[in-house]
Short mmCIF file of C-alpha atoms in Angstrom, two decimals:
data_model
loop_
_atom_site.label_atom_id
_atom_site.label_comp_id
_atom_site.label_asym_id
_atom_site.label_seq_id
_atom_site.Cartn_x
_atom_site.Cartn_y
_atom_site.Cartn_z
CA MET T 13 98.07 -29.92 185.46
CA THR T 14 94.27 -29.88 185.20
CA ILE T 15 94.02 -28.40 188.69
CA MET T 16 96.43 -25.63 187.75
CA ARG T 17 94.28 -24.81 184.72
CA ILE T 18 91.45 -24.11 187.18
CA ILE T 19 93.46 -22.38 189.92
CA ILE T 20 95.49 -19.93 187.80
CA PRO T 21 92.53 -18.28 185.97
CA ARG T 22 90.65 -18.04 189.27
CA LEU T 23 93.58 -16.30 190.96
CA VAL T 24 93.76 -13.84 188.05
CA MET T 25 90.01 -13.32 188.34
CA LEU T 26 90.43 -12.79 192.10
CA PHE T 27 92.59 -9.73 191.41
CA PHE T 28 90.02 -8.17 189.09
CA VAL T 29 87.13 -9.02 191.43
CA VAL T 30 88.85 -7.39 194.40
CA PHE T 31 89.76 -4.33 192.32
CA GLY T 32 86.18 -4.04 191.02
CA VAL T 33 84.75 -4.39 194.51
CA ALA T 34 87.18 -1.77 195.83
CA VAL T 35 86.15 0.69 193.10
CA ILE T 36 82.41 0.13 193.56
CA THR T 37 82.48 0.33 197.36
CA PHE T 38 84.67 3.44 197.26
CA ILE T 39 82.25 5.18 194.86
CA ILE T 40 79.20 4.15 196.90
CA SER T 41 80.83 5.26 200.17
CA HIS T 42 81.35 8.74 198.73
CA LEU T 43 77.82 8.95 197.29
CA ILE T 44 76.08 8.06 200.56
CA PRO T 45 74.87 11.23 202.31
CA GLY T 46 76.58 11.77 205.65
CA ASP T 47 79.77 13.15 207.11
CA PRO T 48 82.10 10.70 208.91
CA ALA T 49 83.95 13.64 210.48
CA ARG T 50 80.69 14.90 211.96
CA MET T 51 79.91 11.43 213.30
CA ILE T 52 83.28 11.34 215.09
CA ALA T 53 83.42 14.95 216.29
CA GLY T 54 79.80 15.15 217.37
CA ASP T 55 76.91 17.44 216.46
CA ARG T 56 78.18 20.35 218.57
CA ALA T 57 81.73 20.35 217.19
CA SER T 58 83.01 23.67 215.86
CA ALA T 59 84.03 24.23 212.25
CA GLU T 60 87.70 24.23 213.28
CA THR T 61 87.31 20.89 215.03
CA LEU T 62 85.55 19.39 212.00
CA MET T 63 88.29 20.63 209.71
CA SER T 64 90.93 19.16 212.01
CA VAL T 65 89.18 15.77 212.05
CA ARG T 66 88.83 15.77 208.23
CA ARG T 67 92.51 16.63 207.89
CA ASP T 68 93.50 13.81 210.27
CA LEU T 69 91.34 11.31 208.34
CA GLY T 70 92.53 12.50 204.94
CA LEU T 71 88.99 13.49 203.96
CA ASP T 72 90.09 17.02 202.98
CA ARG T 73 92.02 15.64 200.00
CA PRO T 74 90.52 15.35 196.48
CA VAL T 75 88.51 12.17 195.92
CA TRP T 76 90.94 10.90 193.29
CA ASP T 77 93.86 11.25 195.73
CA GLN T 78 91.87 9.36 198.38
CA PHE T 79 91.13 6.56 195.91
CA THR T 80 94.75 6.34 194.74
CA ILE T 81 95.98 6.10 198.32
CA TYR T 82 93.33 3.47 199.14
CA VAL T 83 94.22 1.24 196.16
CA SER T 84 97.94 1.63 196.82
CA ASN T 85 97.49 0.58 200.44
CA LEU T 86 95.22 -2.27 199.36
CA LEU T 87 97.91 -3.66 197.07
CA HIS T 88 100.22 -3.75 200.11
CA GLY T 89 97.62 -5.57 202.21
CA ASP T 90 96.65 -2.46 204.15
CA LEU T 91 92.84 -2.12 204.45
CA GLY T 92 93.13 1.29 206.10
CA THR T 93 92.33 2.54 209.57
CA SER T 94 88.87 2.32 211.10
CA LEU T 95 87.35 5.73 211.76
CA ARG T 96 85.48 4.34 214.77
CA THR T 97 87.98 2.11 216.56
CA ARG T 98 91.10 3.97 215.32
CA ARG T 99 92.76 0.59 214.78
CA SER T 100 93.75 -1.04 211.51
CA VAL T 101 90.81 -2.59 209.67
CA ALA T 102 92.86 -5.73 209.05
CA GLY T 103 93.48 -6.02 212.80
CA ASP T 104 89.78 -5.55 213.57
CA ILE T 105 88.82 -8.20 211.00
CA ALA T 106 91.37 -10.61 212.48
CA THR T 107 89.74 -10.02 215.88
CA PHE T 108 86.12 -10.51 214.80
CA LEU T 109 86.48 -13.04 211.96
CA PRO T 110 87.07 -16.18 214.14
CA ALA T 111 83.72 -15.67 215.89
CA THR T 112 81.93 -15.59 212.53
CA MET T 113 83.90 -18.55 211.20
CA GLU T 114 83.10 -20.61 214.31
CA LEU T 115 79.39 -19.80 214.00
CA GLY T 116 79.41 -20.47 210.24
CA ALA T 117 81.29 -23.78 210.57
CA ILE T 118 78.91 -25.15 213.22
CA SER T 119 75.92 -23.98 211.16
CA LEU T 120 77.19 -25.62 207.98
CA ILE T 121 77.88 -28.89 209.83
CA LEU T 122 74.34 -28.84 211.26
CA ALA T 123 72.82 -28.15 207.84
CA ILE T 124 74.77 -31.02 206.23
CA VAL T 125 74.33 -33.57 209.04
CA ILE T 126 70.56 -32.97 209.20
CA GLY T 127 69.83 -31.97 205.60
CA ILE T 128 71.45 -34.88 203.71
CA PRO T 129 69.82 -37.74 205.70
CA LEU T 130 66.50 -35.88 205.61
CA GLY T 131 66.72 -35.46 201.82
CA VAL T 132 67.65 -39.13 201.34
CA ALA T 133 64.79 -40.34 203.56
CA SER T 134 62.40 -37.99 201.79
CA ALA T 135 63.32 -39.48 198.38
CA ILE T 136 63.22 -43.11 199.57
CA TYR T 137 59.81 -42.71 201.22
CA LYS T 138 58.36 -40.44 198.54
CA ASP T 139 54.85 -39.10 199.30
CA GLY T 140 54.91 -40.82 202.72
CA PRO T 141 54.76 -39.15 206.15
CA ILE T 142 58.56 -38.71 206.28
CA ASP T 143 58.51 -37.04 202.86
CA GLN T 144 55.73 -34.69 203.94
CA VAL T 145 57.63 -33.69 207.09
CA ALA T 146 60.87 -33.19 205.17
CA ARG T 147 59.16 -31.07 202.50
CA THR T 148 57.49 -28.94 205.18
CA ILE T 149 60.82 -28.35 206.92
CA SER T 150 62.41 -27.53 203.57
CA VAL T 151 59.74 -24.99 202.65
CA CYS T 152 59.90 -23.39 206.11
CA GLY T 153 63.68 -23.19 205.98
CA ILE T 154 63.70 -21.53 202.56
CA SER T 155 60.83 -19.11 203.10
CA MET T 156 61.20 -18.11 206.77
CA PRO T 157 63.06 -14.78 207.31
CA VAL T 158 66.23 -15.28 209.33
CA PHE T 159 65.73 -12.35 211.68
CA TRP T 160 62.10 -13.31 212.42
CA PHE T 161 63.02 -16.93 213.17
CA ALA T 162 65.87 -15.73 215.40
CA LEU T 163 63.56 -13.45 217.38
CA VAL T 164 61.04 -16.27 217.87
CA LEU T 165 63.72 -18.61 219.27
CA VAL T 166 65.10 -15.90 221.57
CA LEU T 167 61.62 -15.18 222.87
CA LEU T 168 60.88 -18.87 223.46
CA PHE T 169 64.14 -20.36 224.77
CA TYR T 170 65.63 -17.28 226.48
CA ALA T 171 62.80 -15.00 227.56
CA LYS T 172 60.13 -17.65 228.37
CA LEU T 173 61.84 -20.96 229.15
CA HIS T 174 65.18 -19.53 230.41
CA ILE T 175 67.12 -22.59 229.25
CA LEU T 176 69.48 -21.04 226.68
CA PRO T 177 71.37 -17.71 226.57
CA GLY T 178 70.10 -15.11 224.15
CA SER T 179 73.29 -13.16 223.38
CA GLY T 180 77.08 -13.22 223.40
CA ARG T 181 79.62 -16.05 223.00
CA ILE T 182 80.19 -17.00 226.63
CA ASP T 183 78.67 -16.32 230.09
CA MET T 184 79.82 -13.08 231.68
CA GLY T 185 81.04 -14.79 234.85
CA ILE T 186 83.41 -17.11 232.95
CA ALA T 187 86.87 -15.95 231.89
CA LEU T 188 87.61 -16.05 228.18
CA PRO T 189 89.87 -18.91 227.05
CA THR T 190 93.39 -17.96 226.03
CA ARG T 191 93.30 -16.97 222.37
CA VAL T 192 95.03 -19.50 220.14
CA THR T 193 92.70 -20.00 217.18
CA GLY T 194 89.97 -17.52 218.14
CA PHE T 195 87.48 -20.43 218.19
CA PHE T 196 86.20 -20.59 221.77
CA LEU T 197 85.32 -24.29 221.45
CA ILE T 198 88.84 -25.24 220.39
CA ASP T 199 90.70 -22.77 222.62
CA SER T 200 88.78 -23.84 225.76
CA LEU T 201 89.56 -27.51 225.03
CA LEU T 202 93.23 -26.73 224.41
CA GLU T 203 93.31 -24.98 227.79
CA GLY T 204 91.33 -27.73 229.51
CA ARG T 205 88.60 -25.27 230.49
CA MET T 206 85.39 -27.33 230.36
CA ASP T 207 83.37 -24.51 231.97
CA ALA T 208 84.28 -22.21 229.07
CA PHE T 209 83.65 -25.03 226.56
CA TRP T 210 80.12 -25.84 227.72
CA SER T 211 79.26 -22.17 228.09
CA SER T 212 80.39 -21.62 224.48
CA VAL T 213 78.32 -24.61 223.33
CA ARG T 214 75.19 -23.23 225.00
CA HIS T 215 75.70 -19.82 223.39
CA LEU T 216 76.19 -21.42 219.96
CA ILE T 217 72.98 -23.48 219.94
CA LEU T 218 70.42 -20.81 219.02
CA PRO T 219 72.40 -18.69 216.51
CA SER T 220 73.92 -21.71 214.75
CA PHE T 221 70.52 -23.41 214.41
CA VAL T 222 68.97 -20.22 213.02
CA LEU T 223 71.80 -19.84 210.53
CA ALA T 224 71.65 -23.52 209.57
CA PHE T 225 67.90 -23.66 209.10
CA ALA T 226 67.73 -21.78 205.78
CA ASN T 227 70.53 -23.86 204.24
CA LEU T 228 69.01 -27.01 205.73
CA GLY T 229 65.90 -26.46 203.62
CA VAL T 230 67.90 -25.90 200.43
CA ILE T 231 70.14 -28.94 200.99
CA THR T 232 67.18 -31.21 201.82
CA ARG T 233 65.33 -30.19 198.66
CA GLN T 234 68.42 -30.61 196.44
CA ILE T 235 69.33 -34.03 197.85
CA ARG T 236 65.72 -35.22 197.51
CA ALA T 237 65.53 -34.13 193.86
CA SER T 238 68.94 -35.66 193.02
CA MET T 239 68.10 -38.93 194.75
CA LEU T 240 64.77 -39.23 192.92
CA ASP T 241 66.57 -38.78 189.59
CA VAL T 242 69.31 -41.26 190.44
CA LEU T 243 66.89 -43.91 191.72
CA GLU T 244 65.28 -43.97 188.27
CA GLU T 245 68.57 -44.66 186.47
CA ASP T 246 69.12 -47.96 184.65
CA TYR T 247 72.13 -48.98 186.74
CA ILE T 248 70.01 -48.73 189.90
CA ARG T 249 67.41 -51.05 188.32
CA THR T 250 70.21 -53.40 187.34
CA ALA T 251 71.55 -53.36 190.88
CA ARG T 252 68.10 -54.19 192.23
CA ALA T 253 67.63 -56.99 189.69
CA SER T 254 71.01 -58.47 190.63
CA GLY T 255 69.83 -58.88 194.21
CA LEU T 256 71.96 -56.26 195.96
CA ARG T 257 70.70 -55.23 199.35
CA ARG T 258 68.70 -52.00 199.48
CA ARG T 259 71.14 -50.35 201.87
CA VAL T 260 74.05 -51.04 199.51
CA ILE T 261 72.15 -49.67 196.51
CA ILE T 262 71.17 -46.47 198.31
CA PHE T 263 74.42 -45.61 200.08
CA ASN T 264 77.05 -47.13 197.76
CA HIS T 265 75.49 -46.26 194.40
CA ALA T 266 72.60 -43.79 194.55
CA LEU T 267 73.74 -41.37 197.27
CA ARG T 268 77.28 -41.14 195.94
CA ASN T 269 76.05 -39.92 192.54
CA ALA T 270 73.30 -37.75 194.03
CA LEU T 271 75.88 -35.82 196.08
CA ILE T 272 77.82 -34.65 193.00
CA PRO T 273 75.35 -31.91 191.88
CA SER T 274 75.00 -30.90 195.54
CA ILE T 275 78.65 -29.87 195.84
CA THR T 276 77.98 -26.59 194.08
CA LEU T 277 75.00 -26.04 196.35
CA LEU T 278 77.16 -26.56 199.44
CA GLY T 279 79.58 -23.94 198.15
CA LEU T 280 76.76 -21.47 197.65
CA ALA T 281 75.43 -22.33 201.10
CA LEU T 282 78.83 -21.52 202.59
CA GLY T 283 78.73 -18.14 200.87
CA ASP T 284 75.19 -17.50 202.08
CA LEU T 285 76.32 -18.09 205.65
CA LEU T 286 78.30 -14.86 205.49
CA TYR T 287 75.20 -12.93 204.46
CA GLY T 288 73.01 -14.70 207.02
CA ALA T 289 75.60 -14.11 209.73
CA VAL T 290 75.10 -10.35 209.46
CA LEU T 291 71.44 -10.68 210.48
CA THR T 292 71.96 -13.52 212.96
CA GLU T 293 74.85 -11.85 214.77
CA THR T 294 72.86 -8.63 215.08
CA VAL T 295 69.93 -10.38 216.76
CA PHE T 296 72.11 -12.48 219.10
CA ALA T 297 74.70 -9.72 219.77
CA TRP T 298 77.30 -12.16 218.48
CA PRO T 299 80.71 -10.38 218.41
CA GLY T 300 81.62 -11.33 214.84
CA MET T 301 82.01 -9.73 211.43
CA GLY T 302 78.26 -9.16 211.07
CA THR T 303 78.10 -7.05 214.22
CA TYR T 304 81.30 -5.27 213.22
CA VAL T 305 80.03 -4.24 209.79
CA VAL T 306 76.55 -3.24 211.03
CA THR T 307 78.13 -0.98 213.67
CA SER T 308 80.47 0.41 211.00
CA ILE T 309 77.52 1.22 208.73
CA GLN T 310 75.71 3.00 211.56
CA THR T 311 78.78 5.20 212.22
CA LEU T 312 79.70 5.73 208.53
CA ASP T 313 83.01 3.97 209.10
CA PHE T 314 83.80 3.68 205.38
CA PRO T 315 87.26 2.04 205.64
CA ALA T 316 85.77 -0.74 207.82
CA ILE T 317 82.83 -1.23 205.42
CA MET T 318 85.14 -1.39 202.40
CA GLY T 319 87.54 -3.72 204.21
CA PHE T 320 84.71 -6.11 205.08
CA THR T 321 83.44 -6.03 201.48
CA VAL T 322 86.87 -6.77 200.06
CA VAL T 323 87.45 -9.68 202.47
CA ALA T 324 83.97 -11.05 201.72
CA SER T 325 84.61 -10.90 197.94
CA ILE T 326 87.90 -12.77 198.38
CA GLY T 327 86.06 -15.38 200.44
CA TYR T 328 83.41 -15.89 197.74
CA VAL T 329 86.01 -16.38 195.01
CA LEU T 330 88.03 -18.84 197.11
CA ILE T 331 84.88 -20.80 198.00
CA ASN T 332 83.99 -21.11 194.30
CA LEU T 333 87.54 -22.26 193.58
CA VAL T 334 87.32 -24.98 196.24
CA VAL T 335 83.92 -26.05 194.87
CA ASP T 336 85.28 -26.37 191.33
CA ILE T 337 88.21 -28.49 192.53
CA ALA T 338 85.94 -30.66 194.68
CA TYR T 339 83.55 -31.08 191.75
CA MET T 340 86.41 -32.18 189.52
CA PHE T 341 87.56 -34.83 192.02
CA ALA T 342 84.00 -36.06 192.61
CA ASP T 343 83.13 -36.48 188.93
CA PRO T 344 85.68 -38.38 186.80
CA GLN T 345 84.11 -37.09 183.57
CA ILE T 346 84.82 -33.48 184.53
CA ARG T 347 88.36 -34.45 185.56
CA GLU T 348 88.99 -35.98 182.13
CA ILE T 349 87.51 -32.99 180.28
CA GLY T 350 89.39 -30.52 182.51
#
């Protein structure tokens, strides 16, 4: 019952968020200088050709009629037709989204697996060499621009050392695995294609590490701060006085409570991955949503831009919903309050 009290208002809010995003992106798309019909027809197209393209795209109709049609289609799950690819935007998103999700999932796992132990060690050995290293990594991760860090890694590991690929999801000489989930790692394993699997792993290393690095710094800092607070609590002193082993105190008592305030941070980190993916995918020519939306912006493909924005807004709301539910299960006090 408590869970439903969280889910139902969020689903209602989801409707208003999506509607608000649709209105704002539609207005902005019509305020941006530029003519999508000219982009499609070319600079040397005649006036008759331009008029024909505008008529085909529905751009010759009044703005209000265009907005009404867009919202009506949106309510039926239709995100429109891409001006550039001439396919449905929903179909394009379904094609490109798995690549972004695979990159984001690996990046989030890296940030958690490295960031949490680093934050714990930093708090336990406060002001020691480990703490100094962890704090340096954290500051670098938070302050270093994603695109600059990506270019440095490409220059070092691809252009100079030649040990890792600098672009794409898989080597050109290797056939793509049969699409089942859209995740190359999973699909290649399902097909028993180890050549495709290892090639996909090698292509994931650089972009996933770049994308994970910023969130790694945030997670490390948050875990360190939470652990320092928890280690000063009375029940930790009591546990020490009772003779419990240090490992039990840290992992069974301190870390468990220090992770609770970090759940919200992990949710925000997951949302930030979508933003970071746009820059990372552009640098590494990763065929995901980031590349799709950047190309759409360059060609004034407004339906694709609006479709991406709507899907991204739905993703943010759902992530926040999952975070709230996870927070409620992690903290009994919140579960009792509702």
